[in-house]
PDB file of C-alpha atoms in Angstrom:
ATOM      1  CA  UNK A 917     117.783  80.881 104.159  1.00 65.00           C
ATOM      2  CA  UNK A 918     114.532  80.717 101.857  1.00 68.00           C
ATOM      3  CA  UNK A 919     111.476  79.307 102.177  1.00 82.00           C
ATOM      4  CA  UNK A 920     109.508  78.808  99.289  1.00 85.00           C
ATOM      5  CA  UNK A 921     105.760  78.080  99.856  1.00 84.00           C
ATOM      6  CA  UNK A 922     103.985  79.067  96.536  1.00 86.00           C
ATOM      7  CA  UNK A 923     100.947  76.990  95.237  1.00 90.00           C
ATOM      8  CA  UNK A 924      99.691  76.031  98.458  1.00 88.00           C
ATOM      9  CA  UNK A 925      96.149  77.883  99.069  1.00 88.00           C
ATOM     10  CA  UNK A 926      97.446  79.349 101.775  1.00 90.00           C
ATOM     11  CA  UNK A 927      95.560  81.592 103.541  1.00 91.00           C
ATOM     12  CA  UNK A 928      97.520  81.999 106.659  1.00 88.00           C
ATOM     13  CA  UNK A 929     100.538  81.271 108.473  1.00 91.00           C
ATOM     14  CA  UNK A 930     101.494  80.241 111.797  1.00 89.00           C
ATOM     15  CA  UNK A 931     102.788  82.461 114.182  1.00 88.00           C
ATOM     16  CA  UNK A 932     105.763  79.931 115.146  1.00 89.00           C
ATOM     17  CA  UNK A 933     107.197  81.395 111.502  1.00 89.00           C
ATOM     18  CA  UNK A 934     107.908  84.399 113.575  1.00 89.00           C
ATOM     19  CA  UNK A 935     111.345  82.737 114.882  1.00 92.00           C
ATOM     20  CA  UNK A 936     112.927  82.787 111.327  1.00 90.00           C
ATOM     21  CA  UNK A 937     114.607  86.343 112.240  1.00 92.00           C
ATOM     22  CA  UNK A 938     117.205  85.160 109.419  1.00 93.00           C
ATOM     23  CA  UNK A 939     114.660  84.249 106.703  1.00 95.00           C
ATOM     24  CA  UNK A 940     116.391  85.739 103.690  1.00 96.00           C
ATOM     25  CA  UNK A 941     113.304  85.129 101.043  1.00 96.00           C
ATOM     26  CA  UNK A 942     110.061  84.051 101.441  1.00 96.00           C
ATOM     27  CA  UNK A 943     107.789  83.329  98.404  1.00 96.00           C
ATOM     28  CA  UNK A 944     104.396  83.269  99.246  1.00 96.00           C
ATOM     29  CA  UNK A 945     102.733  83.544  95.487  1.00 97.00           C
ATOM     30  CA  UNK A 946     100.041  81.735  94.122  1.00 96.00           C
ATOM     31  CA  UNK A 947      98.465  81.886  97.423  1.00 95.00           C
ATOM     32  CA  UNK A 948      94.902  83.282  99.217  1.00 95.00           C
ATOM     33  CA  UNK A 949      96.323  85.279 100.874  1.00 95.00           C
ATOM     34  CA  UNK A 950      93.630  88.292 101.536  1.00 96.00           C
ATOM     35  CA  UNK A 951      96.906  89.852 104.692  1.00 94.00           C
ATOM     36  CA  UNK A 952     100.198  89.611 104.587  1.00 95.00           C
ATOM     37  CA  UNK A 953     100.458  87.377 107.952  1.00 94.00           C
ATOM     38  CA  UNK A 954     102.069  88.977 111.169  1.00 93.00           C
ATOM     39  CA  UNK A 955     104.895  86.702 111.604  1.00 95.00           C
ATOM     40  CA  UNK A 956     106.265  88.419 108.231  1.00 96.00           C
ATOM     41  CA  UNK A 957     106.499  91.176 109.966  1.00 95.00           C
ATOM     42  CA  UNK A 958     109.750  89.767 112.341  1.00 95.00           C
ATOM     43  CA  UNK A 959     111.284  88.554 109.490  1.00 96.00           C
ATOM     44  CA  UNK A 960     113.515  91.575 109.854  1.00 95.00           C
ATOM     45  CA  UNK A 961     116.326  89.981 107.852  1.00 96.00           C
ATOM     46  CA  UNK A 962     113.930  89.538 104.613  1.00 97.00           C
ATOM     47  CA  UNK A 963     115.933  90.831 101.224  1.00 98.00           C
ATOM     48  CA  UNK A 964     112.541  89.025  98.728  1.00 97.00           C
ATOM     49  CA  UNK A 965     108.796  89.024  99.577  1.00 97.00           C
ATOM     50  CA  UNK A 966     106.978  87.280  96.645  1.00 97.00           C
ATOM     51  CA  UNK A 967     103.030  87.665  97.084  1.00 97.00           C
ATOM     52  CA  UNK A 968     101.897  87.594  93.404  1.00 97.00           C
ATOM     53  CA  UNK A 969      98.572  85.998  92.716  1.00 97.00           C
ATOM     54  CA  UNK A 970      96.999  86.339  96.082  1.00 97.00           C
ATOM     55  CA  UNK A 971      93.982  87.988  97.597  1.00 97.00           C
ATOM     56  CA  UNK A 972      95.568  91.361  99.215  1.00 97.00           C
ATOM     57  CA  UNK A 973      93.879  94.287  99.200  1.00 96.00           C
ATOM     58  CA  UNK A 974      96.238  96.407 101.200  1.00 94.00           C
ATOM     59  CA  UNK A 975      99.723  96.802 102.393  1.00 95.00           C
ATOM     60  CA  UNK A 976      99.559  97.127 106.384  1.00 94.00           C
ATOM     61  CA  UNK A 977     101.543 100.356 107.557  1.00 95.00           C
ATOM     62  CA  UNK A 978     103.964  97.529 109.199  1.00 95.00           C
ATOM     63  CA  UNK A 979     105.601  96.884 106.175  1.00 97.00           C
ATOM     64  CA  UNK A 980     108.122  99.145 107.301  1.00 97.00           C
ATOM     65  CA  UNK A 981     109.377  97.131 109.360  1.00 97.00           C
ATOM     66  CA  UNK A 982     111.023  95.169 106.853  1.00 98.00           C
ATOM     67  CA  UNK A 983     113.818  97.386 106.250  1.00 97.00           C
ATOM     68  CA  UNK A 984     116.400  94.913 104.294  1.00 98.00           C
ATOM     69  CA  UNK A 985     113.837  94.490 101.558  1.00 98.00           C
ATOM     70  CA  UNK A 986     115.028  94.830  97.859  1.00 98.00           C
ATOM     71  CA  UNK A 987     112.548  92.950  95.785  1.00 97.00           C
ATOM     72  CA  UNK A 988     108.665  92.989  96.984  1.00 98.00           C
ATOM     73  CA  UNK A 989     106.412  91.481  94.373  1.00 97.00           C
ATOM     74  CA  UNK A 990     102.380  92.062  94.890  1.00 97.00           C
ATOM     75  CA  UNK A 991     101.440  91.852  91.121  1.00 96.00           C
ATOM     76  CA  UNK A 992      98.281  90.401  90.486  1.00 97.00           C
ATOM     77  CA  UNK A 993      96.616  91.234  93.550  1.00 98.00           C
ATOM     78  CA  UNK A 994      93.109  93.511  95.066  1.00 97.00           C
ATOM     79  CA  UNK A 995      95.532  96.261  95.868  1.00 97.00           C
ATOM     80  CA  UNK A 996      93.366  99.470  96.181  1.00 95.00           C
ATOM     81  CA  UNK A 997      96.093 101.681  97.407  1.00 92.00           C
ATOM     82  CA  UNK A 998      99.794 101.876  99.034  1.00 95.00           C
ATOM     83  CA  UNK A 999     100.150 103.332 101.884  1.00 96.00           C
ATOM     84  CA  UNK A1000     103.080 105.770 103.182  1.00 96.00           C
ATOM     85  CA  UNK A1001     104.920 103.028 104.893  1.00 97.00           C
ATOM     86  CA  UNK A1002     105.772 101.670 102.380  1.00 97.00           C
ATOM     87  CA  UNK A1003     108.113 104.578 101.134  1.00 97.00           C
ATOM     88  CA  UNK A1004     110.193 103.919 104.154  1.00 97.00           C
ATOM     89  CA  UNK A1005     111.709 100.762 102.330  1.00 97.00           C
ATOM     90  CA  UNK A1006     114.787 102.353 100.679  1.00 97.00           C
ATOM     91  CA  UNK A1007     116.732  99.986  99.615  1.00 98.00           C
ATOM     92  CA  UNK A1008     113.831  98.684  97.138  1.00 98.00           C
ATOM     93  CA  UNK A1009     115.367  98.044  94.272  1.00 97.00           C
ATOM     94  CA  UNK A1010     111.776  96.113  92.479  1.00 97.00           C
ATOM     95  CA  UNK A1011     108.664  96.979  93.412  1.00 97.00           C
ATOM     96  CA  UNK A1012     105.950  95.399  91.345  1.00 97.00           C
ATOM     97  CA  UNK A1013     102.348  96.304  91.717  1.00 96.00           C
ATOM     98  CA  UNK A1014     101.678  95.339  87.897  1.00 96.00           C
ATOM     99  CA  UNK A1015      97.851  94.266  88.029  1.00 96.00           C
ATOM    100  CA  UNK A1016      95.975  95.855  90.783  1.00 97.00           C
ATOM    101  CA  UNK A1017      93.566  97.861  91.458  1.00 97.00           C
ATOM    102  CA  UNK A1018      95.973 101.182  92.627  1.00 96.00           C
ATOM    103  CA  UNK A1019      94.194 104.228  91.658  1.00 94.00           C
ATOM    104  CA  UNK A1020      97.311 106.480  93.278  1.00 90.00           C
ATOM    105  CA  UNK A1021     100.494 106.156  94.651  1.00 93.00           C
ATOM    106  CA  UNK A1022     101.889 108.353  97.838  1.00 93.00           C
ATOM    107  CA  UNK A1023     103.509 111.388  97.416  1.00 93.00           C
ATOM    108  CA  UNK A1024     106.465 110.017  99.448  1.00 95.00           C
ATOM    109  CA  UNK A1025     107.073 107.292  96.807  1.00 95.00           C
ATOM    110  CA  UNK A1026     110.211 109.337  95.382  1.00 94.00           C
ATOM    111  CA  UNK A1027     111.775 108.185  98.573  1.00 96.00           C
ATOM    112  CA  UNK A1028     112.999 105.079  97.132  1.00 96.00           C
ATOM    113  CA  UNK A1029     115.155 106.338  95.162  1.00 94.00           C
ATOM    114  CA  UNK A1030     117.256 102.485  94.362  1.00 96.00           C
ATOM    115  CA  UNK A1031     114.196 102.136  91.677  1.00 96.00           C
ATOM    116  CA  UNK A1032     115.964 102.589  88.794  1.00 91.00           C
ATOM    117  CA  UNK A1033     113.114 103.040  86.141  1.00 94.00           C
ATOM    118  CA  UNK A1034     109.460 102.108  85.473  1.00 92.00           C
ATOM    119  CA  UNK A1035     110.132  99.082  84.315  1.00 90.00           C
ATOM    120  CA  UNK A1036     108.206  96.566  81.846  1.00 82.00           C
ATOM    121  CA  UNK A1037     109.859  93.231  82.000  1.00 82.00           C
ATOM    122  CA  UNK A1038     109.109  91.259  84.969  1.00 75.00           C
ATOM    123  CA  UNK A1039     112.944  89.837  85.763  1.00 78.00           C
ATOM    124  CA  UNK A1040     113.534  93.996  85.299  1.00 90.00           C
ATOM    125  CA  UNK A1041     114.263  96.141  88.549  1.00 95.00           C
ATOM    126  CA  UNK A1042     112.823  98.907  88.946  1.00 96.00           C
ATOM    127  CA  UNK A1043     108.967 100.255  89.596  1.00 96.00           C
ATOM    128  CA  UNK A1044     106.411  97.431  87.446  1.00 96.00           C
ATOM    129  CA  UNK A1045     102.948 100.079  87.866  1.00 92.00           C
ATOM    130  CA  UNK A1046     101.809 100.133  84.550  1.00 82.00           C
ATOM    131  CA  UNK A1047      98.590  97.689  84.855  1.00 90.00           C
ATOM    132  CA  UNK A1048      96.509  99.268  87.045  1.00 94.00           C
ATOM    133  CA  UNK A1049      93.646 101.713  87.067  1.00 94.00           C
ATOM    134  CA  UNK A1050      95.624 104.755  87.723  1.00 90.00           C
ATOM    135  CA  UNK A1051      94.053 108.371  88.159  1.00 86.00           C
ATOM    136  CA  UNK A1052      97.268 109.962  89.674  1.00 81.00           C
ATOM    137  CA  UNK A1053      99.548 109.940  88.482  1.00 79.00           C
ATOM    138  CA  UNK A1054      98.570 110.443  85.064  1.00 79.00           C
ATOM    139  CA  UNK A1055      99.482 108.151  82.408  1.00 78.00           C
ATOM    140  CA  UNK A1056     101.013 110.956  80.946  1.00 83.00           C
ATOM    141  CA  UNK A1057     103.550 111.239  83.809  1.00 88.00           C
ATOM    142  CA  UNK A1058     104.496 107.430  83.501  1.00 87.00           C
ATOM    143  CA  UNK A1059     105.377 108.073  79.637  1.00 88.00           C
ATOM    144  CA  UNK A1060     108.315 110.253  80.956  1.00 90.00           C
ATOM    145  CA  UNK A1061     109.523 107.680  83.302  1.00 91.00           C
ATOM    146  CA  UNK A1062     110.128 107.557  86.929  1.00 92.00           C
ATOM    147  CA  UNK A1063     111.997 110.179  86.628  1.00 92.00           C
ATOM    148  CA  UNK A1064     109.073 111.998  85.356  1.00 92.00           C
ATOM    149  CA  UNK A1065     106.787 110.494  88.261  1.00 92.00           C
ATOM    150  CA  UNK A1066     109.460 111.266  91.462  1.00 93.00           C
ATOM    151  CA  UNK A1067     109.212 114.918  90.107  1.00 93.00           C
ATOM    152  CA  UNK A1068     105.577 114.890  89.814  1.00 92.00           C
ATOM    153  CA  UNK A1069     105.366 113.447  93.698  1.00 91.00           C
ATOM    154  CA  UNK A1070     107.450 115.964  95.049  1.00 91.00           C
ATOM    155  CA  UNK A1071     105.674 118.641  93.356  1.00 88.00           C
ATOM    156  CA  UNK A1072     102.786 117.429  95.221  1.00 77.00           C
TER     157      UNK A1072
END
């Protein structure tokens, strides 16, 4: 069960994908994509969510819906920010938002606590963060790891 439509221009999809309840992984990189389509939303059952090299600019608050998630990759994106929702994915295990735009992360982001490390190669799991435009956390925090960041966010 994967579907792999990278390198298509894509800037859409139809909403018939919705049926694919079972849709393991989904690759939707090298797209222009500027939202990640509705119909992604049923695909309850999705483990990978590749959306490198589109046009996002946010993460809608339903991406918390997809609950099975492990791997979500949205490097090289607009991102401007994450929202909350997003911390409700716990079984995350790689999360990269490596070039974006994120300025700050949510507090709640220790939640996901199957991120192993910030990590630097991109086959690595773990939280990918370094490239972006961060003002909070500090790059100071990210040179102690994520252990160093998860204390920071609960600290608040």
């Amino acid at each position: 069960y994967c579907s792999n439509l990278a390198n298509n221009q894509l800037s859409s999809l139809p909403a018939s994908l919705s049926s694919l309840t079972r849709l393991r992984k989904l690759n939707l990189s090298h797209n222009h994509i500027a939202h990640i389509p509705g119909c992604v939303y049923n695909m309850k059952a999705l483990v990978f969510l590749h959306l490198a090299c589109n046009r996002l600019e946010n993460l809608a608050e339903n991406i918390q819906a997809l609950v099975e998630l492990q791997i979500l990759i949205v490097e090289g994106n607009s991102l401007h920010s994450l929202p909350k929702a997003l911390c409700c994915l716990t079984r995350l295990e790689l999360l990269n938002l490596d070039f974006n735009d994120i300025k700050d992360v949510p507090q709640e982001m220790h939640q996901l606590s199957r991120l192993e490390k910030l990590a630097c190669h991109p086959l690595d799991k773990g939280l990918h963060i370094v490239h972006n435009p961060l003002l909070k956390p500090v790059k100071e925090v990210l040179e102690g790891g994520l252990t160093a960041l998860f204390n920071y966010l609960r600290a608040g």
